mmCIF file of C-alpha atoms and ligand atoms in Angstrom:
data_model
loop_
_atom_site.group_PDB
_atom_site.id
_atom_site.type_symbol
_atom_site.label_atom_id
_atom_site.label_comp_id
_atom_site.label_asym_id
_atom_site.label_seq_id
_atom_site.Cartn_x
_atom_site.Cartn_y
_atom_site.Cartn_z
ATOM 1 C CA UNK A 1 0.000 0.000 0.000
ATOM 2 C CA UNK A 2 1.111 3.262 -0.824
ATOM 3 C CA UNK A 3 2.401 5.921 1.949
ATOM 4 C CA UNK A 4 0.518 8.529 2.603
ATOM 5 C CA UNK A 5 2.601 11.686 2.043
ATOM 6 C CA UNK A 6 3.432 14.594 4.556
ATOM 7 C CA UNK A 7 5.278 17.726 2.919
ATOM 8 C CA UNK A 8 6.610 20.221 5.855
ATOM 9 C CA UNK A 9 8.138 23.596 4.820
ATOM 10 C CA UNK A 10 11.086 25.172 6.964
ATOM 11 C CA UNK A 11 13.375 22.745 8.715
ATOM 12 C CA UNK A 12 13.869 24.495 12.406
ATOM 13 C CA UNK A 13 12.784 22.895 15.596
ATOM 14 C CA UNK A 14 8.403 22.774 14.266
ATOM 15 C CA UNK A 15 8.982 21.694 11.072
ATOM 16 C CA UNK A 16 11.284 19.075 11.850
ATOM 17 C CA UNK A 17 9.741 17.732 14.870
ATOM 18 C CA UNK A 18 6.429 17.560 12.460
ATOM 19 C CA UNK A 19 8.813 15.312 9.954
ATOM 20 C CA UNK A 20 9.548 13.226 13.237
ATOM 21 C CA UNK A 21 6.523 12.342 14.228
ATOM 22 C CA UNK A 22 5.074 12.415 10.923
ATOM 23 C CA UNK A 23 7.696 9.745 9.900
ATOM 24 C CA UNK A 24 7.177 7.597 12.887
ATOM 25 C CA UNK A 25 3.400 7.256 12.021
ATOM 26 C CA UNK A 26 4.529 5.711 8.831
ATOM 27 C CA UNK A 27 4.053 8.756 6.451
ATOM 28 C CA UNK A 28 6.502 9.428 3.579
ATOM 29 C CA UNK A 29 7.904 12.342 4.730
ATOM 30 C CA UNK A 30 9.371 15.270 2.811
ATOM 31 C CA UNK A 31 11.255 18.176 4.812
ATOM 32 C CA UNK A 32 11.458 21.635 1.868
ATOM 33 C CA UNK A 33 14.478 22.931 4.289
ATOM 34 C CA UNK A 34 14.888 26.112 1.905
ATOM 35 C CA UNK A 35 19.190 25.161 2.605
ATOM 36 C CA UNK A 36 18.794 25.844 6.277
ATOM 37 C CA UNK A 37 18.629 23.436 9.037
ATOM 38 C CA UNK A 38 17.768 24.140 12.555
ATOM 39 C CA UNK A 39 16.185 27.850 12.021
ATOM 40 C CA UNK A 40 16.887 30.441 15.079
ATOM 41 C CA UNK A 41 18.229 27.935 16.945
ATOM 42 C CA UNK A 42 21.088 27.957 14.782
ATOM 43 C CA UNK A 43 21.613 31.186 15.248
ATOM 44 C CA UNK A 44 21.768 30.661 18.825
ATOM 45 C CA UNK A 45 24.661 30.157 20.859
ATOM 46 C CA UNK A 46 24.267 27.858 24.115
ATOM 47 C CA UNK A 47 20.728 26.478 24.789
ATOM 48 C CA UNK A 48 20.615 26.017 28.021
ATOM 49 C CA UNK A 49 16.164 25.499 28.614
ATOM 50 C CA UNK A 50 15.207 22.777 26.633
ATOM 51 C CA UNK A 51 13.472 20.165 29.172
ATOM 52 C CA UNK A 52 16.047 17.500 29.854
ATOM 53 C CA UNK A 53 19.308 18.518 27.707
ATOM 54 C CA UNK A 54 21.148 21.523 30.565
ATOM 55 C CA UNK A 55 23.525 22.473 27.554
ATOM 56 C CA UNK A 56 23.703 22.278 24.110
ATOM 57 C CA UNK A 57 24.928 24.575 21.505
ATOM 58 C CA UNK A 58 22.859 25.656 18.699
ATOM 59 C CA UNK A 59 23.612 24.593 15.535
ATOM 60 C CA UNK A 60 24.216 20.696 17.405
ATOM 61 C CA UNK A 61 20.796 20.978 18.115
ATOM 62 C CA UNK A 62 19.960 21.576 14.964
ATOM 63 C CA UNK A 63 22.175 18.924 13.779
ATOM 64 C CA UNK A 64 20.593 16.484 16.216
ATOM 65 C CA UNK A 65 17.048 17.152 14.406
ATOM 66 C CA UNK A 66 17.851 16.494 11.686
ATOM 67 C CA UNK A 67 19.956 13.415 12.328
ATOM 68 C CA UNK A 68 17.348 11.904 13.926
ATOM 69 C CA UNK A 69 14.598 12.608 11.469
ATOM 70 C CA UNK A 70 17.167 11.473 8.462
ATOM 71 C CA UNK A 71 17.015 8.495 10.528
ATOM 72 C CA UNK A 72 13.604 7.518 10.442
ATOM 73 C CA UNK A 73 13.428 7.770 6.709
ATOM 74 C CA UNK A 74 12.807 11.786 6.185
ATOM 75 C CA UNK A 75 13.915 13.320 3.069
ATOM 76 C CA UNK A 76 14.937 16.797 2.923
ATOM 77 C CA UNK A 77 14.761 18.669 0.148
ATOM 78 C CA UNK A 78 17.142 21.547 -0.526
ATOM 79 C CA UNK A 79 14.698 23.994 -2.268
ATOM 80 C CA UNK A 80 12.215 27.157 -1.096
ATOM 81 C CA UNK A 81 9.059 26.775 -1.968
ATOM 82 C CA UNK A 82 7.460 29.252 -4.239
ATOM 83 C CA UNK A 83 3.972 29.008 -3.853
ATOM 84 C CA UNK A 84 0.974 26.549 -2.639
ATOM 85 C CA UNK A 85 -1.371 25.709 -4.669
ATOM 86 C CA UNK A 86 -4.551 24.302 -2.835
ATOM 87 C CA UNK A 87 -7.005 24.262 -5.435
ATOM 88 C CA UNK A 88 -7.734 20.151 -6.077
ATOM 89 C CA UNK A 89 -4.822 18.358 -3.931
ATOM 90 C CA UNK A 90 -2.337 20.329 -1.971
ATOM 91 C CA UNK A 91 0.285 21.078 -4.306
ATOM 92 C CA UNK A 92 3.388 23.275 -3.805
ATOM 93 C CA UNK A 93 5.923 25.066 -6.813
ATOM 94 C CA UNK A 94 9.899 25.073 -6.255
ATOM 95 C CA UNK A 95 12.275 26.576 -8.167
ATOM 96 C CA UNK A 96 13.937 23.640 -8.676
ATOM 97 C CA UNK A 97 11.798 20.562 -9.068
ATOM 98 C CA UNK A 98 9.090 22.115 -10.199
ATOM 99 C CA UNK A 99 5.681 20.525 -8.795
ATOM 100 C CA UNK A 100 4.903 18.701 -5.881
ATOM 101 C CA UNK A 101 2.216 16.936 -4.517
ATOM 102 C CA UNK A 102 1.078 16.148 -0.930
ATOM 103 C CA UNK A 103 -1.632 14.386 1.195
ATOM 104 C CA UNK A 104 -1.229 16.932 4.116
ATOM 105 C CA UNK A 105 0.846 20.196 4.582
ATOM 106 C CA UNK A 106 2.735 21.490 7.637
ATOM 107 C CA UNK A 107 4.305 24.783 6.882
ATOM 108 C CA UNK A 108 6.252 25.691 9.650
ATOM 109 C CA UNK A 109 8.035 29.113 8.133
ATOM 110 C CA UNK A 110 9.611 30.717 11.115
ATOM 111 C CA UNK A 111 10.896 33.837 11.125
ATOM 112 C CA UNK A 112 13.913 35.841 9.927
ATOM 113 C CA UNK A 113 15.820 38.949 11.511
ATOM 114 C CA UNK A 114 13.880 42.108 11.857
ATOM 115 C CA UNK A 115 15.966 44.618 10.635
ATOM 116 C CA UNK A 116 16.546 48.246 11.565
ATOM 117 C CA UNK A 117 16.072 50.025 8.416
ATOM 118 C CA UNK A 118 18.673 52.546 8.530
ATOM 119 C CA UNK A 119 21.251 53.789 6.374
ATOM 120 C CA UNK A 120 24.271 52.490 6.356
ATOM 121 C CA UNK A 121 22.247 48.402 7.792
ATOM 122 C CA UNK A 122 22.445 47.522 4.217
ATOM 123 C CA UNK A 123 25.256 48.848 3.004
ATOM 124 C CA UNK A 124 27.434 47.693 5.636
ATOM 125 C CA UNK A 125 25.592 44.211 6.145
ATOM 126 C CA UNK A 126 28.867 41.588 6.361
ATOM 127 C CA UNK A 127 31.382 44.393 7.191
ATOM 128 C CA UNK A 128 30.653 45.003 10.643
ATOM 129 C CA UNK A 129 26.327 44.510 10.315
ATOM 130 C CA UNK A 130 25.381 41.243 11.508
ATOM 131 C CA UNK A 131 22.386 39.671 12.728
ATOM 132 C CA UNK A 132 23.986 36.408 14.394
ATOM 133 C CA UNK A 133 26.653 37.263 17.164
ATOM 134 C CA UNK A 134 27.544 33.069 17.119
ATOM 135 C CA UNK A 135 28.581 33.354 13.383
ATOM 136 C CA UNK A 136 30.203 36.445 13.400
ATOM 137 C CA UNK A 137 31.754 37.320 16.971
ATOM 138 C CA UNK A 138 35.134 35.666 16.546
ATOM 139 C CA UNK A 139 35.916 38.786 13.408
ATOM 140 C CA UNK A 140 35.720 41.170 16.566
ATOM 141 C CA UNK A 141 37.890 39.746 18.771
ATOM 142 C CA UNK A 142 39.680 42.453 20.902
ATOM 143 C CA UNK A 143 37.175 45.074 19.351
ATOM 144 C CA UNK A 144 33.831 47.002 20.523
ATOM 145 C CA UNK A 145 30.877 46.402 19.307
ATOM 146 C CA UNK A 146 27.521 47.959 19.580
ATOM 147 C CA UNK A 147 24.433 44.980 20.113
ATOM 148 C CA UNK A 148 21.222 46.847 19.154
ATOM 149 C CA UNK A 149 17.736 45.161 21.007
ATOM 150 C CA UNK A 150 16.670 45.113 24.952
ATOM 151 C CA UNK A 151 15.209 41.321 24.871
ATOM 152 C CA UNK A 152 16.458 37.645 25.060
ATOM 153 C CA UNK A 153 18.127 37.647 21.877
ATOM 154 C CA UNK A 154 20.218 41.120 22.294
ATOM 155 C CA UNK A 155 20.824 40.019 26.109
ATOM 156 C CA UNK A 156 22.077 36.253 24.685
ATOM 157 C CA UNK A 157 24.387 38.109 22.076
ATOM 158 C CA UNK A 158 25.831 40.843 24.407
ATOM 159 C CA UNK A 159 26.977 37.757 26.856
ATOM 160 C CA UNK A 160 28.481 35.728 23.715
ATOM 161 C CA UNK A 161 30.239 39.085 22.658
ATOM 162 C CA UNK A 162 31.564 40.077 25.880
ATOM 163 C CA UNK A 163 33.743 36.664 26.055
ATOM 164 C CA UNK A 164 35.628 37.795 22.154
ATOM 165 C CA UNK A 165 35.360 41.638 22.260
ATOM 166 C CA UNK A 166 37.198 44.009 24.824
ATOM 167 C CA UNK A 167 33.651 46.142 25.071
ATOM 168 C CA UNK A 168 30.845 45.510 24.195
ATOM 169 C CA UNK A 169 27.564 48.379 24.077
ATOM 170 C CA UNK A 170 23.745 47.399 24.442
ATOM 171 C CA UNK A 171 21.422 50.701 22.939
ATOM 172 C CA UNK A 172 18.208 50.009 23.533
ATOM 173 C CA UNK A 173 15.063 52.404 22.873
ATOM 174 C CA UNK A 174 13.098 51.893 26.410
ATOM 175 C CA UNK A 175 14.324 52.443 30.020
ATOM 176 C CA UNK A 176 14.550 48.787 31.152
ATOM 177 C CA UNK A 177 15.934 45.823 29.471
ATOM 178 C CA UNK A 178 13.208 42.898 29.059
ATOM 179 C CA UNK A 179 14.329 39.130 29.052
ATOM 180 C CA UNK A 180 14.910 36.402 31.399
ATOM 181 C CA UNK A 181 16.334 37.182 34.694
ATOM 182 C CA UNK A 182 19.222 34.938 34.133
ATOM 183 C CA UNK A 183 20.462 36.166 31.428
ATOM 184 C CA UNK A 184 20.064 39.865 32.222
ATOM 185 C CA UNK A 185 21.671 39.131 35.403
ATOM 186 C CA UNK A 186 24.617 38.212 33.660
ATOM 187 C CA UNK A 187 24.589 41.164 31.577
ATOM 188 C CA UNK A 188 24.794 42.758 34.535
ATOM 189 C CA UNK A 189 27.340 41.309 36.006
ATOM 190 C CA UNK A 190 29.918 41.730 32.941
ATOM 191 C CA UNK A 191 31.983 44.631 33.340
ATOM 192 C CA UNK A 192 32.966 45.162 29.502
ATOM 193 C CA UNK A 193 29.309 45.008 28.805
ATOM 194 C CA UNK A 194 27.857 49.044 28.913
ATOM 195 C CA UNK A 195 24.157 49.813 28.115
ATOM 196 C CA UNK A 196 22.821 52.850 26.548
ATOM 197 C CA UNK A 197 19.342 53.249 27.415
ATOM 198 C CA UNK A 198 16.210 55.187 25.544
ATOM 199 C CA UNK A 199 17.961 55.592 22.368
ATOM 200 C CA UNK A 200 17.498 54.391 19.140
ATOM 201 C CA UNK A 201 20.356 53.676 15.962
ATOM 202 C CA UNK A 202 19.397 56.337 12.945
ATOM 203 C CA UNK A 203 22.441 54.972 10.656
ATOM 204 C CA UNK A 204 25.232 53.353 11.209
ATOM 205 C CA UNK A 205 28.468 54.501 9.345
ATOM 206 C CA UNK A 206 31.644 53.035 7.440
ATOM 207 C CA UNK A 207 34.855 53.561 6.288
ATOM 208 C CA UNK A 208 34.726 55.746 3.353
ATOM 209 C CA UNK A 209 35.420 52.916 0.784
ATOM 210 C CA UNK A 210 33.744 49.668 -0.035
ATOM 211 C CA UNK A 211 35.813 47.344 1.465
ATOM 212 C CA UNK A 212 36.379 49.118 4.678
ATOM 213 C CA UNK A 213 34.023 48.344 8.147
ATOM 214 C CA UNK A 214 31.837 49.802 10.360
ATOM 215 C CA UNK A 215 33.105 52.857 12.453
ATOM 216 C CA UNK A 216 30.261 53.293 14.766
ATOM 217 C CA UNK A 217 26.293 53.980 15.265
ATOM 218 C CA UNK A 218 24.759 57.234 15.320
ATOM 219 C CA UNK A 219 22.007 56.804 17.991
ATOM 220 C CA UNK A 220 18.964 59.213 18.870
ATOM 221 C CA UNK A 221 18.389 60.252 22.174
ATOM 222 C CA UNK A 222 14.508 60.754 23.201
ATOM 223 C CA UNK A 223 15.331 64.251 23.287
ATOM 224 C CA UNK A 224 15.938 64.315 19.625
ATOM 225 C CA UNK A 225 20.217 64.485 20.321
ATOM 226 C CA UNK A 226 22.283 62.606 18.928
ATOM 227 C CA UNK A 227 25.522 61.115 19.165
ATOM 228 C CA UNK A 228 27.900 58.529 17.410
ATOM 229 C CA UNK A 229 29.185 55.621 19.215
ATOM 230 C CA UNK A 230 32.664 54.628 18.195
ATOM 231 C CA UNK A 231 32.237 50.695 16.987
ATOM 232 C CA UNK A 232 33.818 48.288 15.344
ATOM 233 C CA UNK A 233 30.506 45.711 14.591
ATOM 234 C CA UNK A 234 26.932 46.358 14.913
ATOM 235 C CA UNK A 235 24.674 43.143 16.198
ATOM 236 C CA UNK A 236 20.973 43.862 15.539
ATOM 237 C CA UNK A 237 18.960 41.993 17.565
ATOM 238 C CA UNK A 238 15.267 43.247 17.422
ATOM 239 C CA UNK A 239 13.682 40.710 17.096
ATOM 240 C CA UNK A 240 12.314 38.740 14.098
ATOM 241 C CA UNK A 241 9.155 38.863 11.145
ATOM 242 C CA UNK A 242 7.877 35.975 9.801
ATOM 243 C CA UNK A 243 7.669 34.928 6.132
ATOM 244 C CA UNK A 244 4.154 33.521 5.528
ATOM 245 C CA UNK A 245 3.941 35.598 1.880
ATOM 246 C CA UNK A 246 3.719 32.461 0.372
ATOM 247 C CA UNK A 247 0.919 30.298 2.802
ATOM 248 C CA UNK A 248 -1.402 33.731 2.910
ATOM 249 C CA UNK A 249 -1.332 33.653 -1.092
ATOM 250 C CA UNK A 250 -3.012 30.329 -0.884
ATOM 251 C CA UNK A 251 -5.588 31.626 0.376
ATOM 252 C CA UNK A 252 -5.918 29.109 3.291
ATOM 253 C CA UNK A 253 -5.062 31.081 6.118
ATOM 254 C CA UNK A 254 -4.796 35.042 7.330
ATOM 255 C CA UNK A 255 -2.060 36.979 8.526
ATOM 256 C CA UNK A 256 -2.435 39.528 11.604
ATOM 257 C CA UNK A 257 -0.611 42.888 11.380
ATOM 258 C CA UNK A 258 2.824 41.817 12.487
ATOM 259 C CA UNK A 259 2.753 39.268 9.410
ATOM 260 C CA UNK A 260 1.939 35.630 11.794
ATOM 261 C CA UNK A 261 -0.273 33.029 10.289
ATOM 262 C CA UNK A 262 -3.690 33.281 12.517
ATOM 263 C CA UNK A 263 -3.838 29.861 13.631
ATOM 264 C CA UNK A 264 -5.162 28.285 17.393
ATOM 265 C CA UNK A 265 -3.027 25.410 19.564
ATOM 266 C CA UNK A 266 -4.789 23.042 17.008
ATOM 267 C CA UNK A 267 -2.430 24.318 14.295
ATOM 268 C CA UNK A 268 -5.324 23.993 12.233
ATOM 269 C CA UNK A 269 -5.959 26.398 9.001
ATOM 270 C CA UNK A 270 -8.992 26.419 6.951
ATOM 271 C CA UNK A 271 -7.935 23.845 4.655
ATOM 272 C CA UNK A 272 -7.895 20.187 6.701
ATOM 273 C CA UNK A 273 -5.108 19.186 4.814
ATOM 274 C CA UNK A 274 -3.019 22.052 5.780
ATOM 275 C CA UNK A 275 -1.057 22.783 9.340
ATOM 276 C CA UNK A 276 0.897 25.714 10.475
ATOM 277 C CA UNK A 277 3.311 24.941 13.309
ATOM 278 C CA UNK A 278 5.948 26.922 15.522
ATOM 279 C CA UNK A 279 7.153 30.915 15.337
ATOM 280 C CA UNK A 280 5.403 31.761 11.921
ATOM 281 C CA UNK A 281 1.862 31.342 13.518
ATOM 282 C CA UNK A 282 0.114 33.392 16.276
ATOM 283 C CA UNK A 283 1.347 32.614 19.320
ATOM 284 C CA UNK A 284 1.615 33.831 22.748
ATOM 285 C CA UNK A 285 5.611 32.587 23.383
ATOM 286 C CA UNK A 286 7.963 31.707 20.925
ATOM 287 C CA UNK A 287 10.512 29.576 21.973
ATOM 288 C CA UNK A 288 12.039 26.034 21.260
ATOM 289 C CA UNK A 289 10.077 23.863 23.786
ATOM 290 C CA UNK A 290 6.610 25.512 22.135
ATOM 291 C CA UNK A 291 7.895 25.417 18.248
ATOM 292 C CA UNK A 292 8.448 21.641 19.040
ATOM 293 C CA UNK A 293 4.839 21.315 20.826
ATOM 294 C CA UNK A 294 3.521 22.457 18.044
ATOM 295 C CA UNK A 295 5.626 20.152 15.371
ATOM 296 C CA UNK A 296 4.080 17.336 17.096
ATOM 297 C CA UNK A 297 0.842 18.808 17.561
ATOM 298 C CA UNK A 298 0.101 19.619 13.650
ATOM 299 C CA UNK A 299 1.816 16.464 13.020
ATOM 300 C CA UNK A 300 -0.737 14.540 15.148
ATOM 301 C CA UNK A 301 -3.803 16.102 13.558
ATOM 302 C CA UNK A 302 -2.685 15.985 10.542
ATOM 303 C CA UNK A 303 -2.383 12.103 10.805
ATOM 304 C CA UNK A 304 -5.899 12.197 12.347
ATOM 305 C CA UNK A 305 -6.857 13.903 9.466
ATOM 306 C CA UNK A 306 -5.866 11.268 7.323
ATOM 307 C CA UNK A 307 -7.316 8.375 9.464
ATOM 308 C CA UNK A 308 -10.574 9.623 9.279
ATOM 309 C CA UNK A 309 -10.202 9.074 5.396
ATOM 310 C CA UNK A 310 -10.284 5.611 5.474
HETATM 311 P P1 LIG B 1 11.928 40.110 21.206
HETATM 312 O O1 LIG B 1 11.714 39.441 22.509
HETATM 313 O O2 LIG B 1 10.780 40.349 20.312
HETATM 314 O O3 LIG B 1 12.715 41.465 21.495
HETATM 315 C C1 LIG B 1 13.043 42.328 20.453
HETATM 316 C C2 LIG B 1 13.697 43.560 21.031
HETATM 317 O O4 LIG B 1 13.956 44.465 19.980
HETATM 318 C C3 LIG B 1 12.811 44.281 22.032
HETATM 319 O O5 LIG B 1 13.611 44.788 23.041
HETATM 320 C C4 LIG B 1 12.183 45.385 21.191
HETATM 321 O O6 LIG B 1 11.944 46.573 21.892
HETATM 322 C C5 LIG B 1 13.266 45.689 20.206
HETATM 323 N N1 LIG B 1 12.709 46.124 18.934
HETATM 324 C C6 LIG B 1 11.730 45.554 18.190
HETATM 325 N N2 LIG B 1 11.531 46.252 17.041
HETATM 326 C C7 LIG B 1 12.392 47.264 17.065
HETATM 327 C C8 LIG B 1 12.682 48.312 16.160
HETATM 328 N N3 LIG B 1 12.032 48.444 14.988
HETATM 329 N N4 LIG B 1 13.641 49.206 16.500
HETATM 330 C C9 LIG B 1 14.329 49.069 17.673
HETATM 331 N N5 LIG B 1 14.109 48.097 18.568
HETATM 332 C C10 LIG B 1 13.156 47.194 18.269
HETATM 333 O O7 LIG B 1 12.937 39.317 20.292
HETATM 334 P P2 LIG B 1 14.117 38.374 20.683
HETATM 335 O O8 LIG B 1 14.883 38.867 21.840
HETATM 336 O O9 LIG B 1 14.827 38.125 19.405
HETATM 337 O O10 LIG B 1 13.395 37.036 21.088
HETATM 338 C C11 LIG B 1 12.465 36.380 20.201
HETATM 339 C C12 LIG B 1 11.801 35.249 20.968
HETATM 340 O O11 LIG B 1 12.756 34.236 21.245
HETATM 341 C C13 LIG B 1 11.272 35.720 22.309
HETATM 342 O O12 LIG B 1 10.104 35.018 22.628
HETATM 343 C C14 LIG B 1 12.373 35.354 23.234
HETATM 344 O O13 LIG B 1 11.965 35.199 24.578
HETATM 345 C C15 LIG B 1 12.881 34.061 22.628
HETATM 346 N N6 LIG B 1 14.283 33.835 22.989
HETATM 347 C C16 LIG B 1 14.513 33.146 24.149
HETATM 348 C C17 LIG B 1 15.803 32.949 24.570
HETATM 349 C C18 LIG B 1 16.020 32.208 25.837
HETATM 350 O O14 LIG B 1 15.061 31.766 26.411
HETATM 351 N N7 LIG B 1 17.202 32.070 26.339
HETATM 352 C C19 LIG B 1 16.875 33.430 23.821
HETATM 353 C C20 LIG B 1 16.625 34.139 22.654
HETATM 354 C C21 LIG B 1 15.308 34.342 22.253
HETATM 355 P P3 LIG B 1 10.735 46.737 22.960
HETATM 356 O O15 LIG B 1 11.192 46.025 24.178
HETATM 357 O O16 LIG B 1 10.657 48.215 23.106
HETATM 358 O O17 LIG B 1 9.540 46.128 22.302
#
């Protein structure tokens, strides 16, 4: 008898638990992994609050996912999909292999890297901008750099910084960081880490030629002042925007302002056949331990779904 098939798009912690469970149930399971594995949490230095693992860093997590899914038969596919086509059976468009069909759908997007918007971000992006303090740190060794953001993420890079640089400088736009106390108790405790409070980063500026780095941030004050900080590296950590373009044009499912698919715990959408799991959807708290949750939840209706075919 043939497999039923499960097609999940975006390979982080949702998506691939999804695959995981999906594969276990006996579906044939494809992963479209867009040539990322792990999302955020490769991005992420040390995780140190998953449920049962006190340390790991990131992109071995992400490793570990997808070892064990490649395990249980998963495939995954190296390709973004381009668009979802729900019209007879759920079919989705890559750039590569063209079309694809499926029984049932998990699209588990994510999210990618808000970014400021400023002059100079662009410009400057892989000469001093980065978005990933785990990737990039080690080029600053010795230097100062400048992390932009007052949550988890800025807190979690400023900490990862202040071990390679000799200084590192938090600018944030409100009067109080907001995170976990653990991790902005450490910030505290650093001595090379300095924060700049109620102030945001207009531009950031260069060296005067095109291969030349960042020189600092230009940062307004609430009073309208401002002032450029001296800076070797700008981290922006502001959080991050999901990329459900693609699942709202299908026109199974609606987006709220900030861009997330509007979808309940069920990870239900108005199509049975399709799912939406983990950081792309609307959700209350976005972390590993609820993107995984949610993997297995869509996975499990989605397999319920298909039982109550037959
Ligand atoms: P976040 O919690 O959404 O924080 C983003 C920060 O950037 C906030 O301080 C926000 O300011 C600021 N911001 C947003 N838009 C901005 C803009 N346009 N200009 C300037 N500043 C802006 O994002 P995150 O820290 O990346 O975390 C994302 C999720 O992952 C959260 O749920 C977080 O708890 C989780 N996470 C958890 C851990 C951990 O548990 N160890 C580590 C990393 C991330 P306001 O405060 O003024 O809104």
């Amino acid at each position: 008898m043939e497999k039923n098939r499960l097609a999940v798009i975006g390979a982080g912690p949702a998506g691939i638990t999804a695959a995981i469970y999906g594969a276990r149930s006996g579906l044939d399971v494809s992963v479209f992994d867009g040539g990322f594995i792990g999302g955020q949490t490769a991005w992420t230095s040390e995780i140190e609050n998953y449920p049962g693992v006190d340390f790991i860093e990131g992109y071995e997590f992400a490793n570990r996912l997808k070892t064990q899914a490649e395990k249980l038969g998963v495939k995954f596919i190296n390709e973004n999909v381009e668009s979802i086509n729900c019209g007879g059976s759920v079919s989705l468009k890559t750039q590569g292999s063209g079309d694809f069909d499926t029984d049932v759908l998990i699209a588990a997007f994510g999210a990618k890297h808000r970014k400021i918007g400023c002059p100079g971000e662009e410009e400057l992006a892989g000469r001093g901008v980065s978005y990933c303090a785990t990737c990039d740190g080690a080029f600053f060794r010795g230097k100062t750099a400048v992390v932009y953001g007052g949550g988890n993420t800025a807190a979690e890079n400023a900490l990862y910084l202040s071990n390679v640089c000799d200084k590192v400088i938090i600018v944030y736009r409100k009067d109080k960081l907001r995170g976990e106390k653990v991790l902005l108790n450490a910030v505290f405790d650093r001595e090379n880490i300095e924060i700049v409070y109620n102030s945001t980063i207009v531009e950031i500026v260069g060296e005067d030629n095109t291969a030349g780095g960042v020189t600092g941030a230009v940062i307004e004050k609430q009073n309208g002042s401002r002032e450029t900080i001296a800076a070797d590296a700008v981290f922006v950590a502001i959080g991050m925007q999901p990329e459900n373009q693609v699942l709202a044009e299908s026109g199974v499912v609606n987006l709220d302002k900030q861009g997330y698919v509007i979808a309940d715990e069920s990870c239900r959408t108005d199509d049975p056949r399709v799912f939406v799991s983990g950081d792309c959807r609307t959700k209350e708290h976005r972390q590993i331990v609820t993107a995984v949750s949610d993997g297995a939840v869509a996975a499990m209706n989605a397999i319920s779904y298909l039982n109550s075919l037959n």
